[in-house]
Amino acid sequence: MAENENGQEKTEQPSEKRLREAREKGNVPRSRELSTVAVFGSGVAALLAMGGGFAARALDWMRGALTPDPELAGSPELLFGHVGELIVGFMWILVPLVVVTLLACFISPLVMGGLNFSGKSLVPDIKRINPLSGLKRIYGPEGAAELLKSLLRVTLVGAAAALFLVPGMDRLQGMLRQPLEVAAGNGLRFALWMMMATAAALLLLGLLDAPYQKWNWRRKLKMTRQELREELKESEGKPEVKGRIRQLQQQMASQRMMEDVPGADAIIVNPTHYAVAIRYGADMNAPRVVAKGVDQLALRIREIGEEHRVPLVSAPPLARVLYREAEVGQEIPVKLYSAVAHVLSYVYQLRSWKPGTPRPQLRGVEVDEGGQAPGGTR
């Protein structure tokens, strides 16, 4: 079981934050076996596919290089430039092969989890040159795994070469009786196909190594329960800070509610403990709660409503149910449509009432509370 520096067992899977920080530092899963077979196999495949073109250009280059130039005999100072041109010409022949192998370098990172560029990985790390850490890697589980991979590599490559070489011994012996140019071409093709067989063996090793490297990378990033708790505490914040943030959020929500009270159609009260302000407009499907509160907050809603002449309607059961089941900014529950419509009808009658005529009266509002309000019925 993996342990940290304090000897605690790392039993928890790494969090997303730990994985992200590891990638930012350049610590990502990598498979050298997969990188090797990608570059080697791509190069061999390119030679097999473009071998004829390579051979023709190489032959032309060799003829030019071995053909005597009369100007060089009379002007030795031109020899240096001539050699430079020959080197550039030979390298130009190899450009397609170099491009293929360079592109193949990106295959392994893409398979292992994507490309990752990090400047932090270039910063020297003292732990990497620590002799004790080096000895631990050599004689620890990682060293045993590398030894096993080395033995497996030798076995696979040797088996692939033997399976290809043994049946081809007759072909190799037949080349001794062939013309030099024909024998050279056949020998080159034979060597390329044997290297392709070797690449197939290395591919098998790479396919075994890639999942192991991903597993080992996550194993090293495992966390102890204490580390996980500290990270959760850090990400969520300290309790006192969270409490202060929650308090500020409640204050802001209360402030927004108070700003909406003057536009309410009615404030339903109980008669002092609860206060729920509702509003209904032509653009709404149903009345909405714009503010609600109990005790001191209810008193403040009543005061603001009185300042802006918002009707106060005493309907204790309805006030309790609205407070308990309706959220600020949302429509009232369907089961309260009838009771709220009764209240709004009464309010609209008050608006059209004229002194000297009988004042409208609110008859009893029937509401099934379906339970007791918080803190008991008040």
XYZ file of C-alpha atoms in Angstrom:
378
model
C 0.000 0.000 0.000
C 1.394 3.429 -0.927
C 2.356 5.725 1.935
C 3.155 9.435 2.243
C 6.072 11.026 4.047
C 4.293 10.727 7.412
C 3.757 6.999 6.959
C 0.010 7.309 6.408
C -1.510 4.941 3.875
C -2.795 6.476 0.641
C -6.106 4.698 0.298
C -8.199 7.398 -1.438
C -8.370 7.997 -5.172
C -6.862 11.333 -6.297
C -9.313 14.210 -6.522
C -9.854 16.241 -9.686
C -7.935 19.116 -8.098
C -4.918 16.890 -7.429
C -4.995 15.497 -10.981
C -5.256 18.993 -12.423
C -2.327 20.279 -10.337
C -0.222 17.284 -11.402
C -0.859 18.047 -15.085
C -0.018 21.718 -14.520
C 3.347 20.624 -13.119
C 3.992 18.399 -16.133
C 3.334 15.211 -14.180
C 1.370 13.151 -16.700
C 1.350 9.434 -17.573
C 3.940 8.534 -20.185
C 4.954 5.229 -21.751
C 8.491 4.996 -23.140
C 7.655 1.661 -24.724
C 4.741 3.179 -26.649
C 6.870 6.167 -27.706
C 9.635 3.870 -28.928
C 7.375 1.677 -31.006
C 5.546 4.723 -32.435
C 8.747 6.333 -33.719
C 10.492 3.105 -34.722
C 7.448 1.552 -36.365
C 6.554 4.737 -38.256
C 10.089 5.031 -39.560
C 10.147 1.430 -40.775
C 6.704 1.796 -42.348
C 7.847 4.959 -44.143
C 10.912 3.163 -45.494
C 8.762 0.300 -46.753
C 6.284 2.661 -48.383
C 8.799 5.097 -49.869
C 11.808 2.820 -50.152
C 11.880 2.974 -53.973
C 11.972 6.762 -53.978
C 14.620 6.830 -51.264
C 16.778 4.363 -53.170
C 16.511 6.284 -56.450
C 17.394 9.626 -54.848
C 20.196 8.051 -52.831
C 21.620 6.450 -55.970
C 21.559 9.791 -57.810
C 23.236 11.454 -54.853
C 25.945 8.775 -54.697
C 26.655 9.086 -58.399
C 27.032 12.823 -58.051
C 29.237 12.460 -54.979
C 31.564 9.908 -56.644
C 31.781 11.660 -60.003
C 35.061 13.654 -60.199
C 34.606 17.400 -60.662
C 37.385 18.956 -62.787
C 36.871 22.357 -61.170
C 37.803 20.977 -57.743
C 41.154 19.742 -59.051
C 42.147 23.251 -60.087
C 40.513 25.085 -57.184
C 40.992 23.233 -53.901
C 39.352 26.136 -52.021
C 36.011 25.029 -53.491
C 36.234 21.623 -51.811
C 34.748 22.797 -48.529
C 31.659 24.231 -50.223
C 31.271 21.102 -52.353
C 31.271 18.871 -49.252
C 28.652 21.115 -47.653
C 26.410 20.796 -50.704
C 26.753 17.008 -50.594
C 25.752 16.917 -46.908
C 22.744 19.179 -47.491
C 21.700 17.073 -50.481
C 21.871 13.863 -48.472
C 19.891 15.378 -45.601
C 17.260 16.619 -48.044
C 16.706 13.006 -49.110
C 15.953 12.114 -45.486
C 13.456 14.978 -44.901
C 10.305 12.826 -45.494
C 11.566 10.178 -43.081
C 12.409 12.804 -40.457
C 8.960 14.425 -40.802
C 7.212 11.058 -40.362
C 9.185 10.203 -37.230
C 8.667 13.666 -35.734
C 4.912 13.395 -36.214
C 5.029 9.927 -34.689
C 6.408 11.470 -31.486
C 2.934 12.862 -30.770
C 1.177 9.486 -31.007
C 2.121 8.259 -27.542
C 1.155 11.463 -25.633
C -2.184 11.567 -27.440
C -2.924 7.951 -26.542
C -1.844 8.423 -22.921
C -4.134 11.365 -22.232
C -3.425 14.236 -24.587
C -0.657 16.736 -25.176
C 0.445 18.675 -22.099
C 2.780 21.676 -22.199
C 4.025 22.888 -18.830
C 6.879 25.252 -18.072
C 7.006 23.994 -14.483
C 8.417 20.675 -15.674
C 11.547 22.526 -16.873
C 12.323 23.818 -13.381
C 15.053 21.718 -11.686
C 13.745 19.432 -8.956
C 16.185 18.473 -6.198
C 14.147 15.356 -5.414
C 14.949 13.948 -8.860
C 18.699 13.954 -8.148
C 18.376 12.709 -4.583
C 20.494 9.506 -4.328
C 18.124 7.967 -1.788
C 15.154 8.486 -4.090
C 17.162 6.983 -6.948
C 18.026 3.887 -4.938
C 14.387 3.533 -3.893
C 13.310 3.622 -7.534
C 15.971 1.079 -8.565
C 15.394 -1.450 -5.790
C 11.721 -0.759 -5.180
C 8.590 -1.908 -7.008
C 9.308 0.431 -9.938
C 12.744 -1.091 -10.436
C 11.244 -4.573 -10.435
C 8.676 -3.475 -13.006
C 11.387 -1.998 -15.253
C 13.434 -5.206 -14.966
C 10.391 -7.256 -15.931
C 9.764 -4.993 -18.932
C 13.388 -5.319 -20.033
C 13.217 -9.099 -19.879
C 9.903 -9.070 -21.730
C 11.335 -6.733 -24.370
C 14.316 -8.993 -25.033
C 12.040 -12.039 -25.193
C 9.525 -10.492 -27.590
C 12.105 -8.903 -29.898
C 14.196 -12.074 -29.945
C 11.170 -14.241 -30.682
C 9.984 -11.935 -33.484
C 13.437 -11.836 -35.079
C 13.831 -15.618 -34.797
C 10.377 -16.313 -36.281
C 11.231 -14.111 -39.253
C 14.901 -15.004 -39.629
C 14.722 -18.820 -39.435
C 12.305 -19.275 -42.361
C 14.259 -16.700 -44.373
C 17.663 -18.369 -44.170
C 17.211 -19.873 -47.635
C 16.531 -16.417 -49.073
C 19.635 -15.043 -47.407
C 21.794 -17.846 -48.801
C 20.278 -17.337 -52.260
C 21.457 -13.727 -52.237
C 25.054 -14.945 -52.418
C 24.428 -16.066 -56.002
C 22.624 -12.898 -57.082
C 24.189 -9.828 -58.733
C 25.343 -7.193 -56.256
C 22.640 -4.635 -57.056
C 19.836 -7.230 -56.898
C 21.224 -8.788 -53.714
C 21.515 -5.355 -52.071
C 17.864 -4.551 -52.850
C 16.607 -7.921 -51.650
C 18.717 -7.712 -48.519
C 17.410 -4.242 -47.718
C 13.803 -5.367 -48.113
C 14.463 -8.423 -45.972
C 15.983 -6.242 -43.254
C 13.046 -3.811 -43.359
C 10.484 -6.589 -42.998
C 12.423 -8.069 -40.100
C 12.441 -4.645 -38.448
C 8.685 -4.461 -39.017
C 8.308 -7.784 -37.199
C 10.411 -6.324 -34.395
C 8.153 -3.256 -34.328
C 5.124 -5.556 -33.982
C 6.738 -7.164 -30.941
C 7.470 -3.746 -29.454
C 3.865 -2.718 -30.156
C 2.641 -5.614 -28.053
C 4.908 -4.479 -25.222
C 3.695 -0.895 -25.614
C 0.046 -1.968 -25.416
C 0.840 -3.752 -22.154
C 2.874 -0.868 -20.755
C 0.412 1.966 -21.509
C -2.380 0.798 -19.146
C 0.211 -0.004 -16.481
C 1.687 3.510 -16.677
C -1.769 5.097 -16.358
C -2.562 2.903 -13.356
C 0.823 3.582 -11.740
C 0.442 7.343 -12.316
C -2.894 7.431 -10.498
C -1.492 5.160 -7.770
C 1.294 7.636 -7.046
C -1.234 10.479 -6.818
C -3.446 8.665 -4.316
C -4.256 10.597 -1.161
C -4.557 9.831 2.514
C -7.875 10.494 4.208
C -6.296 13.431 6.025
C -5.108 14.978 2.757
C -8.571 14.520 1.257
C -10.234 16.164 4.271
C -7.816 19.097 4.156
C -8.420 19.589 0.444
C -12.192 19.508 0.902
C -11.898 21.970 3.754
C -9.717 24.246 1.640
C -11.993 24.064 -1.393
C -15.190 24.616 0.586
C -13.722 27.282 2.825
C -13.554 27.634 6.588
C -16.847 27.367 8.505
C -16.657 30.947 9.784
C -16.034 32.281 6.274
C -18.895 30.191 4.866
C -21.158 31.473 7.654
C -20.265 35.069 6.869
C -20.898 34.503 3.151
C -24.252 32.891 3.943
C -25.149 35.846 6.160
C -24.294 38.341 3.419
C -26.309 36.331 0.907
C -29.317 36.356 3.229
C -28.963 40.095 3.716
C -28.828 40.679 -0.033
C -31.855 38.426 -0.587
C -33.778 40.300 2.117
C -32.828 43.624 0.544
C -34.111 42.472 -2.850
C -37.351 41.289 -1.240
C -37.905 44.634 0.454
C -37.405 46.425 -2.851
C -40.228 44.315 -4.362
C -42.738 44.884 -1.522
C -43.979 48.298 -2.782
C -45.093 46.685 -6.040
C -47.122 43.944 -4.346
C -50.906 43.707 -4.709
C -51.440 42.508 -1.158
C -49.655 41.438 2.014
C -51.254 38.448 3.721
C -50.523 38.429 7.478
C -51.111 36.220 10.537
C -51.724 38.925 11.873
C -48.235 39.902 13.171
C -46.005 36.804 13.081
C -46.216 35.990 9.352
C -46.252 38.255 6.316
C -46.335 37.151 2.662
C -46.447 39.723 -0.144
C -47.979 38.585 -3.454
C -48.341 40.173 -6.856
C -50.357 39.227 -9.932
C -50.023 40.705 -13.428
C -51.420 40.098 -16.874
C -48.088 38.566 -17.964
C -48.224 35.919 -15.216
C -49.840 32.511 -15.256
C -50.503 32.699 -11.529
C -49.809 35.049 -8.593
C -46.235 35.119 -7.347
C -44.677 35.578 -3.929
C -42.420 38.642 -3.942
C -41.475 38.615 -0.243
C -42.100 36.611 2.908
C -40.890 36.556 6.469
C -41.650 35.836 10.124
C -41.382 37.954 13.259
C -38.978 40.887 12.702
C -38.794 40.356 8.950
C -42.592 40.125 8.800
C -42.859 43.358 10.745
C -40.506 45.087 8.317
C -42.577 43.841 5.336
C -45.726 45.247 7.012
C -44.045 48.617 7.634
C -42.901 48.969 4.031
C -46.337 47.880 2.814
C -48.054 50.494 5.005
C -45.665 53.197 3.765
C -46.618 52.415 0.143
C -50.304 51.751 0.895
C -50.182 48.066 0.039
C -53.326 46.399 1.456
C -52.767 44.191 4.502
C -55.087 41.179 4.562
C -55.400 39.124 7.724
C -55.740 35.459 6.756
C -53.708 33.430 9.294
C -54.076 29.916 7.774
C -53.319 31.166 4.262
C -50.316 33.199 5.474
C -48.838 30.155 7.194
C -49.314 27.839 4.198
C -47.940 30.400 1.748
C -44.859 30.932 3.913
C -44.254 27.209 4.225
C -44.925 26.062 0.647
C -44.277 29.035 -1.675
C -40.798 30.326 -2.556
C -39.918 33.949 -3.219
C -40.037 34.701 -6.949
C -42.097 31.603 -7.760
C -45.772 31.067 -8.467
C -48.021 29.962 -5.634
C -48.986 26.253 -5.410
C -52.025 25.190 -7.447
C -53.966 24.159 -4.350
C -53.885 27.790 -3.121
C -55.233 29.340 -6.332
C -58.807 29.577 -5.011
C -57.861 31.084 -1.639
C -55.461 33.643 -3.143
C -57.997 34.545 -5.831
C -60.500 35.210 -3.041
C -58.024 37.561 -1.352
C -57.145 39.385 -4.589
C -60.842 39.818 -5.401
C -61.279 41.448 -2.018
C -58.293 43.740 -2.668
C -59.602 44.798 -6.070
C -62.967 45.625 -4.433
C -61.143 47.791 -1.897
C -59.452 49.727 -4.679
C -62.804 50.590 -6.271
C -64.555 51.289 -2.951
C -65.825 54.814 -2.392
C -66.563 56.394 0.977
C -70.254 56.493 1.698
C -70.842 53.032 0.289
C -70.716 49.715 2.220
C -67.075 48.733 2.741
C -66.156 45.303 1.254
C -65.677 42.552 3.803
C -63.364 39.544 3.507
C -65.220 36.403 4.307
C -63.424 33.454 5.872
C -60.661 32.009 3.676
C -60.742 28.224 3.742
C -57.265 26.624 3.563
C -56.140 23.092 4.399
C -52.827 23.691 6.149
C -51.874 20.027 5.870
C -49.489 20.307 8.803
C -48.257 22.768 11.374
C -46.257 25.849 10.520
C -42.680 26.157 11.754
C -42.596 26.872 15.439
C -46.216 25.875 15.959
C -49.445 27.654 15.008
C -49.203 31.306 15.830
